[in-house]
PDB file of N, CA and C in Angstrom:
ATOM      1  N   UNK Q   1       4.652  -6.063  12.615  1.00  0.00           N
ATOM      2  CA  UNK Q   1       3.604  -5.283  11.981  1.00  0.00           C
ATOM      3  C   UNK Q   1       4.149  -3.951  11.482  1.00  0.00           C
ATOM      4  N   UNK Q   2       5.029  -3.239  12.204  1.00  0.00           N
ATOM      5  CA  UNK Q   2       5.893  -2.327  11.575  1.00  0.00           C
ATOM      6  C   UNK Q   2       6.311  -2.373  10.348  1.00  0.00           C
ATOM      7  N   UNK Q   3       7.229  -3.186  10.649  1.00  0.00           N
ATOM      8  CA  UNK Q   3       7.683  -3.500   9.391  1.00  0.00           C
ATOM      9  C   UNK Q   3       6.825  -3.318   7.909  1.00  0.00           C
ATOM     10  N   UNK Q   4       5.664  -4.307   7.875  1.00  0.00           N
ATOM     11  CA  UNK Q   4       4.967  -4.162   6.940  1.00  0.00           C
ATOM     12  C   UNK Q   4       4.157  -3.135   7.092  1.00  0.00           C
ATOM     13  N   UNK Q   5       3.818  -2.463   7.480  1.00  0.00           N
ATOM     14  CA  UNK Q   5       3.489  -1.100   7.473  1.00  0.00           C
ATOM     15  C   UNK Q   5       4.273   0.023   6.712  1.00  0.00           C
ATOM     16  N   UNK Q   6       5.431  -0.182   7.167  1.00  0.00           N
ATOM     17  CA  UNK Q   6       6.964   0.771   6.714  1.00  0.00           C
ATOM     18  C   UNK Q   6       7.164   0.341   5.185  1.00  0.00           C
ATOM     19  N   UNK Q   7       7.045  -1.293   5.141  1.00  0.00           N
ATOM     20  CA  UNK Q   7       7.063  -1.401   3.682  1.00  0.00           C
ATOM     21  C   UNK Q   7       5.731  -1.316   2.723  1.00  0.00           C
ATOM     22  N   UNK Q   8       4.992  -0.939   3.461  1.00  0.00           N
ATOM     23  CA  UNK Q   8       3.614  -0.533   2.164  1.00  0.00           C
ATOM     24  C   UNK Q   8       3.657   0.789   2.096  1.00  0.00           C
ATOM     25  N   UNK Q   9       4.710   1.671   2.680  1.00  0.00           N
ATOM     26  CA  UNK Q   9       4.068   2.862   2.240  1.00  0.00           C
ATOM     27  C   UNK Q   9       3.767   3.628   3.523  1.00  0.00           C
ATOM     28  N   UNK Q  10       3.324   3.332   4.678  1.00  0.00           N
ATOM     29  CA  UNK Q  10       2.721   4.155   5.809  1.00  0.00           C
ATOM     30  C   UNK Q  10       3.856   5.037   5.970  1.00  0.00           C
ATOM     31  N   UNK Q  11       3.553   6.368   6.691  1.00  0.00           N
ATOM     32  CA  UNK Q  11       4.192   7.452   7.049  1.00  0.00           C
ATOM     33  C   UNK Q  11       4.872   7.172   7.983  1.00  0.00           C
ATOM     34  N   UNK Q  12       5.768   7.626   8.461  1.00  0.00           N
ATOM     35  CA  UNK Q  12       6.628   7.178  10.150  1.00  0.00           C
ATOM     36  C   UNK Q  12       5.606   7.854  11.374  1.00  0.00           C
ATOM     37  N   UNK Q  13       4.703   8.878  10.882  1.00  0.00           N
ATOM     38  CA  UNK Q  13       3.830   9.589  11.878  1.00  0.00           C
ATOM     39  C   UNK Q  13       3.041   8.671  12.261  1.00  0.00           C
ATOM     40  N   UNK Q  14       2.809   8.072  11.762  1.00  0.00           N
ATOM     41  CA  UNK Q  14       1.298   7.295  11.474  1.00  0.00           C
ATOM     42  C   UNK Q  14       1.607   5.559  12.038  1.00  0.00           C
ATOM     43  N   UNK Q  15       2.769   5.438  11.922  1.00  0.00           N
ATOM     44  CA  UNK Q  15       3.198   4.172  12.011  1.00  0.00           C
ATOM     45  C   UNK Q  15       3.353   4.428  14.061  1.00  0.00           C
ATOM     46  N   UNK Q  16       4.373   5.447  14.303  1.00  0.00           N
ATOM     47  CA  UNK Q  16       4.286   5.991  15.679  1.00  0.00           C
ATOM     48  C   UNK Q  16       2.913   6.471  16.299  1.00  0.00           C
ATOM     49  N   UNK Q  17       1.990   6.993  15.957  1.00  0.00           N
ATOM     50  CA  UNK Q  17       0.880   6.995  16.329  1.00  0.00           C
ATOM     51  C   UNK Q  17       0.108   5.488  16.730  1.00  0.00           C
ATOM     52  N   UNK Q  18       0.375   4.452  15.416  1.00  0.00           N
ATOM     53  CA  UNK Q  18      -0.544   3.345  15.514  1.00  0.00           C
ATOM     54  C   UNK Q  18       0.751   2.556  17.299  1.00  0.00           C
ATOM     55  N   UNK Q  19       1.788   2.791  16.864  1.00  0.00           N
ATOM     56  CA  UNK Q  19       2.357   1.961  18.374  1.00  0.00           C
ATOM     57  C   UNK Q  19       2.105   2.515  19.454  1.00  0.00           C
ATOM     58  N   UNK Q  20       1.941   3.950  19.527  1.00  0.00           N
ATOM     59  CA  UNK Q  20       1.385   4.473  20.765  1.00  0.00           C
ATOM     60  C   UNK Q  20       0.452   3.915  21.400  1.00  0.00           C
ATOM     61  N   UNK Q  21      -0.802   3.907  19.874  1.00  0.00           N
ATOM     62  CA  UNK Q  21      -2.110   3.575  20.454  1.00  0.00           C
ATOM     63  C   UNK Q  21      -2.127   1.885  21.134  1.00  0.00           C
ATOM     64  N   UNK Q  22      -1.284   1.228  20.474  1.00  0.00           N
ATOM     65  CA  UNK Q  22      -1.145  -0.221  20.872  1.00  0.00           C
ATOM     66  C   UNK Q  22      -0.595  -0.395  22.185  1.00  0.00           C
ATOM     67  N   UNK Q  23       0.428   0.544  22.790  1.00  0.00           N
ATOM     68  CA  UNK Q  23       1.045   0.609  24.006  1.00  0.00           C
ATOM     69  C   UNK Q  23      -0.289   1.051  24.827  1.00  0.00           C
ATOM     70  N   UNK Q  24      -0.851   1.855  24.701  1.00  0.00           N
ATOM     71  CA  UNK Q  24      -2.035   2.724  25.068  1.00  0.00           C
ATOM     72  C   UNK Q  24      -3.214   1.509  25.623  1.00  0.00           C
ATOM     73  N   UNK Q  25      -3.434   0.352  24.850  1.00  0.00           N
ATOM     74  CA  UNK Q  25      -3.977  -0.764  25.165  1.00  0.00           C
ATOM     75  C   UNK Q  25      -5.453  -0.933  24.450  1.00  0.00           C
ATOM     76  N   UNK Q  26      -6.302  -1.783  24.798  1.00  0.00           N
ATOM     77  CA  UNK Q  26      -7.480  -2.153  23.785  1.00  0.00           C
ATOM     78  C   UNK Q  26      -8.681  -0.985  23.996  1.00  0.00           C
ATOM     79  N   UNK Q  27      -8.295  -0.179  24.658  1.00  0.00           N
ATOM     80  CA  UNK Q  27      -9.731   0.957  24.324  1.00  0.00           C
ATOM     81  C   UNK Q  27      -9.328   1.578  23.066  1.00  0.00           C
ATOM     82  N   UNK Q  28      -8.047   1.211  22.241  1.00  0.00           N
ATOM     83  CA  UNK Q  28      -7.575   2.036  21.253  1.00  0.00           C
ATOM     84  C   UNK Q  28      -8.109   1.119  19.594  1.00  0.00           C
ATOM     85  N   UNK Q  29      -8.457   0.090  19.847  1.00  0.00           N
ATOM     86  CA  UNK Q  29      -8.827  -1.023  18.699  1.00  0.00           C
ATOM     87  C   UNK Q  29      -9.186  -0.592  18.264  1.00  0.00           C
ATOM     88  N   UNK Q  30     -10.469   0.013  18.205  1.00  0.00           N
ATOM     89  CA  UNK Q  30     -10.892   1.409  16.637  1.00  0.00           C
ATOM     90  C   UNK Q  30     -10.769   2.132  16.483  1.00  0.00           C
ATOM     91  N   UNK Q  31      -9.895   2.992  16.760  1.00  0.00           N
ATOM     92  CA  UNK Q  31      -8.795   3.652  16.400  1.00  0.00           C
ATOM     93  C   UNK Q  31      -7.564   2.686  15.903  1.00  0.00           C
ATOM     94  N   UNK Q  32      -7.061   1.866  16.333  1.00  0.00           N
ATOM     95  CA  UNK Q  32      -6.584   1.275  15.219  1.00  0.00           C
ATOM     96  C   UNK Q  32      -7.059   0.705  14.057  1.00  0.00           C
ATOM     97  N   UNK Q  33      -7.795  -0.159  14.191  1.00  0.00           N
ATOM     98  CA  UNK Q  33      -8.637  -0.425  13.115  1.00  0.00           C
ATOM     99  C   UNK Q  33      -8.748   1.010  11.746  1.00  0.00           C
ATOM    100  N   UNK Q  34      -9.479   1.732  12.344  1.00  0.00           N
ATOM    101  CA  UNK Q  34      -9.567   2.799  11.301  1.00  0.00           C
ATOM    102  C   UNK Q  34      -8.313   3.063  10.298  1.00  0.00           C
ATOM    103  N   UNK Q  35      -6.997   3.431  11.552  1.00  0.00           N
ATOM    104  CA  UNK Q  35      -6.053   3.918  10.742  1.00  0.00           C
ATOM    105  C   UNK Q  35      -5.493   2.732   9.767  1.00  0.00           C
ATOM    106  N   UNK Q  36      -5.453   1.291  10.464  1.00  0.00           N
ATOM    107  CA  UNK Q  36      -5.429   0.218   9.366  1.00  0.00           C
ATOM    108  C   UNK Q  36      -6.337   0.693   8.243  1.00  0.00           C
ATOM    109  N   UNK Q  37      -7.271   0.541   8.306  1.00  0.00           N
ATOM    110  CA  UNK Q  37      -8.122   0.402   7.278  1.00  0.00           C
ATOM    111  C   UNK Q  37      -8.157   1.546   5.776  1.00  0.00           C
ATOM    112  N   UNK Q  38      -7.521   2.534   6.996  1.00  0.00           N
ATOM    113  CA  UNK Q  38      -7.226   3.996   5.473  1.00  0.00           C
ATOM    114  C   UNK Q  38      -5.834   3.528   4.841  1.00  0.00           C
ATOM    115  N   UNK Q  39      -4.814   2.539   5.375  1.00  0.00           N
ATOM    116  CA  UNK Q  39      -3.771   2.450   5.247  1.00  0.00           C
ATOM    117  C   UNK Q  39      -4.285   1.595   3.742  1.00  0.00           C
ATOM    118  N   UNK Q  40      -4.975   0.164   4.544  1.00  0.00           N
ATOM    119  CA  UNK Q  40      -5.602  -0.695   3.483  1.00  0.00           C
ATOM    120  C   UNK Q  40      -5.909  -0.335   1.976  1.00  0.00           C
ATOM    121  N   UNK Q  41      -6.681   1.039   2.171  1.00  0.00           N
ATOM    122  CA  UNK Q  41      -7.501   1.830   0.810  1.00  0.00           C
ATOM    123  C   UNK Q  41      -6.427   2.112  -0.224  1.00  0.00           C
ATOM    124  N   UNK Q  42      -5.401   2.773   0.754  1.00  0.00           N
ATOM    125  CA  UNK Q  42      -4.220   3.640   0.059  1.00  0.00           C
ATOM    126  C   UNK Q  42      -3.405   2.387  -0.181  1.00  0.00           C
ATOM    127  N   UNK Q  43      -3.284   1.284  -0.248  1.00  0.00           N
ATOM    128  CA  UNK Q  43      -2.367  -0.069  -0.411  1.00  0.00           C
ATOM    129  C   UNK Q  43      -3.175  -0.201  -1.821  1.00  0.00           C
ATOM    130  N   UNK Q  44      -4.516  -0.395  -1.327  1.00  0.00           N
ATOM    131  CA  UNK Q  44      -4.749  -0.707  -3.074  1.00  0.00           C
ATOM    132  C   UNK Q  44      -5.389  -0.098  -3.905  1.00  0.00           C
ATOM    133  N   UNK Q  45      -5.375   1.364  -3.689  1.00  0.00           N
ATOM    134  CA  UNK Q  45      -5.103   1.920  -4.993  1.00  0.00           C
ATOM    135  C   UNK Q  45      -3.544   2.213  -5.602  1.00  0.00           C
ATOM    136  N   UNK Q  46      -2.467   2.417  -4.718  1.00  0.00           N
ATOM    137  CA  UNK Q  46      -1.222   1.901  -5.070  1.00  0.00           C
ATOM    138  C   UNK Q  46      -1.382   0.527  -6.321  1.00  0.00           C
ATOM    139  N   UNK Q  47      -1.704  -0.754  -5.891  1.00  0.00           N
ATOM    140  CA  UNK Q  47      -1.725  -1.833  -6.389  1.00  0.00           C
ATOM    141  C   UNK Q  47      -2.612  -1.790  -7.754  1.00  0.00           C
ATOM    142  N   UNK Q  48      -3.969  -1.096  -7.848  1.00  0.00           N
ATOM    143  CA  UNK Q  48      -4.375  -0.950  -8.840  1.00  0.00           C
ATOM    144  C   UNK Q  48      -3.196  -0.059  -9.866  1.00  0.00           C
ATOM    145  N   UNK Q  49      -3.028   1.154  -9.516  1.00  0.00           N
ATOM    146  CA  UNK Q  49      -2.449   2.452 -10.083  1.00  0.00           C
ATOM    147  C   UNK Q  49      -1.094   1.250 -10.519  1.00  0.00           C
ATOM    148  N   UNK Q  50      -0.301   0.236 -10.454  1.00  0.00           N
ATOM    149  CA  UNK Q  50       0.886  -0.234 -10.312  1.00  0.00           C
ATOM    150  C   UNK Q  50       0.141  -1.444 -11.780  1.00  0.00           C
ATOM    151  N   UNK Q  51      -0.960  -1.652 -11.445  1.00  0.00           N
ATOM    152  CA  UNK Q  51      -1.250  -2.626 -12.765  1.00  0.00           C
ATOM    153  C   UNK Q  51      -1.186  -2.248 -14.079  1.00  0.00           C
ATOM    154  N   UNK Q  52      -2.297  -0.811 -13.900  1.00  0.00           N
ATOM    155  CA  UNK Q  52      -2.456  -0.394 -15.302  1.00  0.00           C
ATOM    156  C   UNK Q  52      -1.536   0.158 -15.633  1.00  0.00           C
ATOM    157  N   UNK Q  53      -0.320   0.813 -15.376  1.00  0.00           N
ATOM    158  CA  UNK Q  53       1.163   0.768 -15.628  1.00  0.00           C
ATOM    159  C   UNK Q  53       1.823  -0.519 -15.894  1.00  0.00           C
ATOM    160  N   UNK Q  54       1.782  -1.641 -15.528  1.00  0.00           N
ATOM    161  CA  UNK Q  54       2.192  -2.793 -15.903  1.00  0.00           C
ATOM    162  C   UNK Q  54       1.363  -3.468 -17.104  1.00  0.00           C
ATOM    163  N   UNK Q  55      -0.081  -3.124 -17.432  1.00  0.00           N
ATOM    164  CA  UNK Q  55      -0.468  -3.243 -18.629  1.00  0.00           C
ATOM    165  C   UNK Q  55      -0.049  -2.305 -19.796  1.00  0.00           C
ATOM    166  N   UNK Q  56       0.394  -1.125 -19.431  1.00  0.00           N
ATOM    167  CA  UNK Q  56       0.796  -0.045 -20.616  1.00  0.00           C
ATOM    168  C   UNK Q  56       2.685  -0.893 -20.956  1.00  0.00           C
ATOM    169  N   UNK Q  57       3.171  -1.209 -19.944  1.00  0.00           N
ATOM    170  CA  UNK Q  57       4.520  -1.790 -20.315  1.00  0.00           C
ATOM    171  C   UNK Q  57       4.240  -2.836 -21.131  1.00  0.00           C
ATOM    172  N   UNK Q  58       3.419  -3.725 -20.862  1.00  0.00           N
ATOM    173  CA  UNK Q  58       3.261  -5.100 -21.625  1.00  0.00           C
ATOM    174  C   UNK Q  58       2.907  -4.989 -22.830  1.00  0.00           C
ATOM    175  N   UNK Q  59       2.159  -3.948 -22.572  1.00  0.00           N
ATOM    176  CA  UNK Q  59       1.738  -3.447 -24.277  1.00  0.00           C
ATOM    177  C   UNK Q  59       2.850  -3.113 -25.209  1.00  0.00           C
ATOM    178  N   UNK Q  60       3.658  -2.493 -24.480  1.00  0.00           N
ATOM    179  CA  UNK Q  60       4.937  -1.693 -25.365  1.00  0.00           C
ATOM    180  C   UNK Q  60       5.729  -2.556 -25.389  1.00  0.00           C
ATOM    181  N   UNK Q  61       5.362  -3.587 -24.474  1.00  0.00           N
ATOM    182  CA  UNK Q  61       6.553  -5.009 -25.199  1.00  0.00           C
ATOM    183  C   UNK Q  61       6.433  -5.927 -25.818  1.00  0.00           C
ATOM    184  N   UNK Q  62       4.664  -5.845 -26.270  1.00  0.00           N
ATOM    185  CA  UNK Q  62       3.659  -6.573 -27.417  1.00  0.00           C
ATOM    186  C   UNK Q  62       4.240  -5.847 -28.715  1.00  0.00           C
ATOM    187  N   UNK Q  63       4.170  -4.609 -28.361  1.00  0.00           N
ATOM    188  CA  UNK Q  63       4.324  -4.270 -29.693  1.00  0.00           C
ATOM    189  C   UNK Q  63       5.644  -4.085 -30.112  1.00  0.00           C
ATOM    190  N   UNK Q  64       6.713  -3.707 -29.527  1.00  0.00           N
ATOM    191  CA  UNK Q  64       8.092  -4.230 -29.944  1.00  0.00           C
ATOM    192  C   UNK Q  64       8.543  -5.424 -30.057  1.00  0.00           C
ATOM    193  N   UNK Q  65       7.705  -6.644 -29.852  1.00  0.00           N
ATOM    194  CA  UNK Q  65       8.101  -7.740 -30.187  1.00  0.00           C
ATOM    195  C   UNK Q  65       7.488  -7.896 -31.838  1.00  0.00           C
ATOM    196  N   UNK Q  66       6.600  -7.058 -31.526  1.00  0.00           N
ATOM    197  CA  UNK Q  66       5.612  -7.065 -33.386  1.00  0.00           C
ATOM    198  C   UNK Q  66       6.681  -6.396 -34.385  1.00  0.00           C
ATOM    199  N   UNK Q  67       7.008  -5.604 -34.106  1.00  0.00           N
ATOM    200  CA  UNK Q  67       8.103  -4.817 -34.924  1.00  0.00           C
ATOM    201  C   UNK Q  67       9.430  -5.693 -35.247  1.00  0.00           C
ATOM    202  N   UNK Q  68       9.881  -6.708 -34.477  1.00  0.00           N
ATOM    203  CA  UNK Q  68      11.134  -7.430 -34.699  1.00  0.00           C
ATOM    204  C   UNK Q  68      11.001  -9.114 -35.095  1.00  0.00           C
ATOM    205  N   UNK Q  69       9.494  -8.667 -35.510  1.00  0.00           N
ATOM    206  CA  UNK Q  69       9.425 -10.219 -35.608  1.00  0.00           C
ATOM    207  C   UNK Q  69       8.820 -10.309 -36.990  1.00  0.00           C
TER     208      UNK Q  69
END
């Protein structure tokens, strides 16, 4: 779970906080939960913010294909 945490983006604070709370044991579940869940938000607006940049590229490679063709 680290791992993918580390690779979406989570902070190392935040990532050490969420294992604490897991060592810490199940009175901590919402509190984890939560911090999942802000992690979640910030994953996809990343993913949105990463599209409409991938639509402005596609565009610019619509239209340089228009120009050479």
């Amino acid at each position: 779970m680290l791992r993918c945490l580390r690779d979406t983006g989570m902070p190392i604070a935040e990532m050490l906080r969420f294992a604490e709370m897991t060592r810490s044991g199940d009175h901590t579940v919402r509190d984890r939960i939560a911090l999942l869940e802000a992690h979640d938000r910030r994953v996809q607006e990343q993913i949105e913010n990463l599209r409409e940049r991938q639509v402005a590229i596609r565009n610019k490679i619509a239209y340089y294909h228009s120009v050479v063709d």
